[in-house]
Amino acid sequence: MTAGPIKSIDLSSTEDSVIFSTDNSQLFKMIINLERPTDEVEYDYLVHAFHSRPINGMDVCIKKPFIATCSSDRTVKVWSYRASGSSSLSGFSLEVDQSFQEEANSVAFHPSGFHLVVGFSDRIRMMNLFEKSLTSYKDLPIKACSEIVFSNGGHLFAC
């Protein structure tokens, strides 16, 4: 994980961690251990890894509590909006964070929640949604797809 240039930084009230934000709007937390300092710095996302550039497409799954987003930062993220404990922000949790070589323009959930179709500049890619990843199983040469939608039954989709 790369944090990018730091825009602002602050020490926690207990003075055991540093919270910082980066120029791509991410929030990170770094634990400070003055008793046993090391040369290696470990930091992690404070809340979630949000998109760092504008969101190009979004879809909500009908049968599962999932939202898919694609962004100019070349990522597709799948979020769960079911409350899963007190550690998540307003019940949201990041389920899948997949990076690609090119920018995704559109995304659509199959009604079952097991498949996604993602539109890129030169093709659309059909993908299976597994536990923490997206796996491509079919590419179709449809160029500049800015909108994708599945039919109510999920047996057809339109680009």
PDB file of C-alpha atoms in Angstrom:
ATOM      1  CA  MET A   1       0.000   0.000   0.000  1.00  0.00           C
ATOM      2  CA  THR A   2       1.317   3.423  -0.872  1.00  0.00           C
ATOM      3  CA  ALA A   3       0.073   6.378   1.096  1.00  0.00           C
ATOM      4  CA  GLY A   4       1.252   9.183  -1.180  1.00  0.00           C
ATOM      5  CA  PRO A   5       2.341  12.640  -0.035  1.00  0.00           C
ATOM      6  CA  ILE A   6       1.072  13.622   3.424  1.00  0.00           C
ATOM      7  CA  LYS A   7      -1.221  16.681   3.522  1.00  0.00           C
ATOM      8  CA  SER A   8      -1.900  16.884   7.263  1.00  0.00           C
ATOM      9  CA  ILE A   9      -0.780  15.069  10.392  1.00  0.00           C
ATOM     10  CA  ASP A  10      -1.870  14.996  14.026  1.00  0.00           C
ATOM     11  CA  LEU A  11      -0.991  13.161  17.228  1.00  0.00           C
ATOM     12  CA  SER A  12      -3.728  11.253  19.057  1.00  0.00           C
ATOM     13  CA  SER A  13      -4.848  12.475  22.486  1.00  0.00           C
ATOM     14  CA  THR A  14      -3.159   9.477  24.145  1.00  0.00           C
ATOM     15  CA  GLU A  15       0.021  10.220  22.167  1.00  0.00           C
ATOM     16  CA  ASP A  16       0.406   6.584  21.100  1.00  0.00           C
ATOM     17  CA  SER A  17      -0.464   7.004  17.423  1.00  0.00           C
ATOM     18  CA  VAL A  18      -0.241   9.466  14.560  1.00  0.00           C
ATOM     19  CA  ILE A  19      -3.172  10.084  12.219  1.00  0.00           C
ATOM     20  CA  PHE A  20      -2.403  11.523   8.791  1.00  0.00           C
ATOM     21  CA  SER A  21      -4.205  12.317   5.571  1.00  0.00           C
ATOM     22  CA  THR A  22      -2.730  12.156   2.105  1.00  0.00           C
ATOM     23  CA  ASP A  23      -3.226  14.230  -1.020  1.00  0.00           C
ATOM     24  CA  ASN A  24      -5.540  11.531  -2.432  1.00  0.00           C
ATOM     25  CA  SER A  25      -7.985  11.870   0.517  1.00  0.00           C
ATOM     26  CA  GLN A  26      -6.998   8.723   2.411  1.00  0.00           C
ATOM     27  CA  LEU A  27      -6.800   8.543   6.214  1.00  0.00           C
ATOM     28  CA  PHE A  28      -4.059   6.468   7.855  1.00  0.00           C
ATOM     29  CA  LYS A  29      -3.055   5.534  11.386  1.00  0.00           C
ATOM     30  CA  MET A  30       0.479   4.757  12.543  1.00  0.00           C
ATOM     31  CA  ILE A  31       1.233   3.328  16.001  1.00  0.00           C
ATOM     32  CA  ILE A  32       4.113   4.967  17.891  1.00  0.00           C
ATOM     33  CA  ASN A  33       6.176   2.837  20.250  1.00  0.00           C
ATOM     34  CA  LEU A  34       8.793   4.984  21.974  1.00  0.00           C
ATOM     35  CA  GLU A  35       9.938   2.126  24.226  1.00  0.00           C
ATOM     36  CA  ARG A  36      10.909  -0.113  21.293  1.00  0.00           C
ATOM     37  CA  PRO A  37      11.504   2.074  18.223  1.00  0.00           C
ATOM     38  CA  THR A  38      12.226   0.400  14.890  1.00  0.00           C
ATOM     39  CA  ASP A  39      13.339   1.577  11.476  1.00  0.00           C
ATOM     40  CA  GLU A  40      10.277   0.011   9.847  1.00  0.00           C
ATOM     41  CA  VAL A  41       7.139   2.120   9.814  1.00  0.00           C
ATOM     42  CA  GLU A  42       3.811   0.319   9.754  1.00  0.00           C
ATOM     43  CA  TYR A  43       0.624   2.180   8.941  1.00  0.00           C
ATOM     44  CA  ASP A  44      -2.883   1.119   7.999  1.00  0.00           C
ATOM     45  CA  TYR A  45      -6.096   2.724   6.788  1.00  0.00           C
ATOM     46  CA  LEU A  46      -7.984   4.442   9.575  1.00  0.00           C
ATOM     47  CA  VAL A  47     -11.421   3.696   8.126  1.00  0.00           C
ATOM     48  CA  HIS A  48     -11.401   2.228   4.580  1.00  0.00           C
ATOM     49  CA  ALA A  49      -9.454   2.628   1.403  1.00  0.00           C
ATOM     50  CA  PHE A  50     -11.700   5.112  -0.395  1.00  0.00           C
ATOM     51  CA  HIS A  51     -11.364   5.937  -4.084  1.00  0.00           C
ATOM     52  CA  SER A  52      -8.668   8.519  -4.682  1.00  0.00           C
ATOM     53  CA  ARG A  53     -10.165   9.897  -7.904  1.00  0.00           C
ATOM     54  CA  PRO A  54     -13.728  10.522  -9.176  1.00  0.00           C
ATOM     55  CA  ILE A  55     -16.211   7.630  -9.231  1.00  0.00           C
ATOM     56  CA  ASN A  56     -17.291   6.782 -12.791  1.00  0.00           C
ATOM     57  CA  GLY A  57     -19.956   4.175 -12.071  1.00  0.00           C
ATOM     58  CA  MET A  58     -21.955   2.660  -9.243  1.00  0.00           C
ATOM     59  CA  ASP A  59     -24.529  -0.105  -8.836  1.00  0.00           C
ATOM     60  CA  VAL A  60     -26.484  -1.592  -5.942  1.00  0.00           C
ATOM     61  CA  CYS A  61     -27.121  -5.339  -5.780  1.00  0.00           C
ATOM     62  CA  ILE A  62     -30.775  -6.352  -5.492  1.00  0.00           C
ATOM     63  CA  LYS A  63     -30.419  -9.545  -3.418  1.00  0.00           C
ATOM     64  CA  LYS A  64     -27.315  -8.852  -1.325  1.00  0.00           C
ATOM     65  CA  PRO A  65     -26.259  -5.801   0.713  1.00  0.00           C
ATOM     66  CA  PHE A  66     -23.538  -4.810  -1.772  1.00  0.00           C
ATOM     67  CA  ILE A  67     -22.618  -1.643  -3.648  1.00  0.00           C
ATOM     68  CA  ALA A  68     -20.041  -1.693  -6.464  1.00  0.00           C
ATOM     69  CA  THR A  69     -18.101   1.413  -7.499  1.00  0.00           C
ATOM     70  CA  CYS A  70     -15.535   2.002 -10.233  1.00  0.00           C
ATOM     71  CA  SER A  71     -13.257   4.996 -10.401  1.00  0.00           C
ATOM     72  CA  SER A  72     -10.707   6.918 -12.434  1.00  0.00           C
ATOM     73  CA  ASP A  73      -8.103   5.578 -10.000  1.00  0.00           C
ATOM     74  CA  ARG A  74      -8.313   2.234 -11.896  1.00  0.00           C
ATOM     75  CA  THR A  75     -10.041   0.334  -9.098  1.00  0.00           C
ATOM     76  CA  VAL A  76     -13.331  -1.458  -8.648  1.00  0.00           C
ATOM     77  CA  LYS A  77     -14.531  -1.699  -5.059  1.00  0.00           C
ATOM     78  CA  VAL A  78     -17.370  -3.737  -3.599  1.00  0.00           C
ATOM     79  CA  TRP A  79     -18.812  -2.424  -0.344  1.00  0.00           C
ATOM     80  CA  SER A  80     -21.167  -4.101   2.108  1.00  0.00           C
ATOM     81  CA  TYR A  81     -23.740  -1.851   3.724  1.00  0.00           C
ATOM     82  CA  ARG A  82     -24.912  -4.349   6.342  1.00  0.00           C
ATOM     83  CA  ALA A  83     -23.882  -3.410   9.879  1.00  0.00           C
ATOM     84  CA  SER A  84     -21.052  -5.766  10.839  1.00  0.00           C
ATOM     85  CA  GLY A  85     -20.017  -4.593  14.284  1.00  0.00           C
ATOM     86  CA  SER A  86     -18.945  -1.286  15.724  1.00  0.00           C
ATOM     87  CA  SER A  87     -15.621  -1.100  13.847  1.00  0.00           C
ATOM     88  CA  SER A  88     -17.188  -0.125  10.531  1.00  0.00           C
ATOM     89  CA  LEU A  89     -18.202   3.394   9.608  1.00  0.00           C
ATOM     90  CA  SER A  90     -22.025   3.578   9.569  1.00  0.00           C
ATOM     91  CA  GLY A  91     -22.240  -0.144   8.814  1.00  0.00           C
ATOM     92  CA  PHE A  92     -20.122   0.059   5.635  1.00  0.00           C
ATOM     93  CA  SER A  93     -17.198  -2.282   5.067  1.00  0.00           C
ATOM     94  CA  LEU A  94     -14.924  -2.774   2.075  1.00  0.00           C
ATOM     95  CA  GLU A  95     -15.316  -6.333   0.772  1.00  0.00           C
ATOM     96  CA  VAL A  96     -13.303  -6.259  -2.486  1.00  0.00           C
ATOM     97  CA  ASP A  97     -10.677  -3.810  -3.738  1.00  0.00           C
ATOM     98  CA  GLN A  98      -9.460  -4.788  -7.212  1.00  0.00           C
ATOM     99  CA  SER A  99      -6.967  -2.774  -9.286  1.00  0.00           C
ATOM    100  CA  PHE A 100      -6.782  -2.847 -13.086  1.00  0.00           C
ATOM    101  CA  GLN A 101      -4.347  -1.649 -15.759  1.00  0.00           C
ATOM    102  CA  GLU A 102      -6.948   0.703 -17.243  1.00  0.00           C
ATOM    103  CA  GLU A 103      -9.712   2.943 -15.985  1.00  0.00           C
ATOM    104  CA  ALA A 104     -13.158   1.390 -15.478  1.00  0.00           C
ATOM    105  CA  ASN A 105     -16.037   3.477 -16.864  1.00  0.00           C
ATOM    106  CA  SER A 106     -19.107   1.556 -15.680  1.00  0.00           C
ATOM    107  CA  VAL A 107     -20.143  -1.341 -13.462  1.00  0.00           C
ATOM    108  CA  ALA A 108     -23.260  -3.463 -12.976  1.00  0.00           C
ATOM    109  CA  PHE A 109     -24.226  -6.158 -10.467  1.00  0.00           C
ATOM    110  CA  HIS A 110     -26.021  -9.301 -11.538  1.00  0.00           C
ATOM    111  CA  PRO A 111     -29.217  -9.545  -9.442  1.00  0.00           C
ATOM    112  CA  SER A 112     -27.813 -12.629  -7.649  1.00  0.00           C
ATOM    113  CA  GLY A 113     -24.779 -10.688  -6.399  1.00  0.00           C
ATOM    114  CA  PHE A 114     -22.331 -13.314  -7.681  1.00  0.00           C
ATOM    115  CA  HIS A 115     -21.323 -11.551 -10.931  1.00  0.00           C
ATOM    116  CA  LEU A 116     -20.220  -8.100 -12.095  1.00  0.00           C
ATOM    117  CA  VAL A 117     -19.872  -6.595 -15.546  1.00  0.00           C
ATOM    118  CA  VAL A 118     -17.282  -3.815 -15.791  1.00  0.00           C
ATOM    119  CA  GLY A 119     -16.956  -1.504 -18.789  1.00  0.00           C
ATOM    120  CA  PHE A 120     -13.513  -0.351 -19.925  1.00  0.00           C
ATOM    121  CA  SER A 121     -12.530   1.862 -22.876  1.00  0.00           C
ATOM    122  CA  ASP A 122     -11.968  -1.045 -25.288  1.00  0.00           C
ATOM    123  CA  ARG A 123     -14.087  -3.897 -23.854  1.00  0.00           C
ATOM    124  CA  ILE A 124     -16.459  -5.049 -21.164  1.00  0.00           C
ATOM    125  CA  ARG A 125     -15.340  -7.712 -18.746  1.00  0.00           C
ATOM    126  CA  MET A 126     -17.640 -10.236 -17.092  1.00  0.00           C
ATOM    127  CA  MET A 127     -16.431 -11.237 -13.634  1.00  0.00           C
ATOM    128  CA  ASN A 128     -17.267 -13.589 -10.791  1.00  0.00           C
ATOM    129  CA  LEU A 129     -17.351 -12.159  -7.290  1.00  0.00           C
ATOM    130  CA  PHE A 130     -15.583 -14.482  -4.876  1.00  0.00           C
ATOM    131  CA  GLU A 131     -14.842 -13.884  -1.187  1.00  0.00           C
ATOM    132  CA  LYS A 132     -12.302 -11.071  -1.517  1.00  0.00           C
ATOM    133  CA  SER A 133     -11.586 -10.851  -5.252  1.00  0.00           C
ATOM    134  CA  LEU A 134     -13.002 -10.468  -8.740  1.00  0.00           C
ATOM    135  CA  THR A 135     -12.126 -13.119 -11.316  1.00  0.00           C
ATOM    136  CA  SER A 136     -12.611 -12.434 -15.010  1.00  0.00           C
ATOM    137  CA  TYR A 137     -14.283 -15.157 -17.053  1.00  0.00           C
ATOM    138  CA  LYS A 138     -15.256 -13.425 -20.321  1.00  0.00           C
ATOM    139  CA  ASP A 139     -14.221 -10.319 -22.277  1.00  0.00           C
ATOM    140  CA  LEU A 140     -16.457  -8.814 -24.963  1.00  0.00           C
ATOM    141  CA  PRO A 141     -15.083  -6.240 -27.473  1.00  0.00           C
ATOM    142  CA  ILE A 142     -17.588  -3.449 -26.791  1.00  0.00           C
ATOM    143  CA  LYS A 143     -15.871  -0.043 -26.852  1.00  0.00           C
ATOM    144  CA  ALA A 144     -16.553   3.023 -24.682  1.00  0.00           C
ATOM    145  CA  CYS A 145     -19.324   1.503 -22.563  1.00  0.00           C
ATOM    146  CA  SER A 146     -20.418   4.252 -20.179  1.00  0.00           C
ATOM    147  CA  GLU A 147     -23.530   2.490 -18.791  1.00  0.00           C
ATOM    148  CA  ILE A 148     -24.324  -1.159 -18.071  1.00  0.00           C
ATOM    149  CA  VAL A 149     -27.528  -2.576 -16.605  1.00  0.00           C
ATOM    150  CA  PHE A 150     -28.844  -6.100 -16.052  1.00  0.00           C
ATOM    151  CA  SER A 151     -32.434  -7.110 -16.767  1.00  0.00           C
ATOM    152  CA  ASN A 152     -34.656  -7.863 -13.771  1.00  0.00           C
ATOM    153  CA  GLY A 153     -34.077 -11.613 -14.095  1.00  0.00           C
ATOM    154  CA  GLY A 154     -30.370 -11.219 -14.817  1.00  0.00           C
ATOM    155  CA  HIS A 155     -30.469 -13.252 -18.040  1.00  0.00           C
ATOM    156  CA  LEU A 156     -29.656 -10.191 -20.189  1.00  0.00           C
ATOM    157  CA  PHE A 157     -27.642  -7.023 -19.813  1.00  0.00           C
ATOM    158  CA  ALA A 158     -27.498  -3.861 -21.910  1.00  0.00           C
ATOM    159  CA  CYS A 159     -24.497  -1.636 -22.631  1.00  0.00           C
TER     160      CYS A 159
END
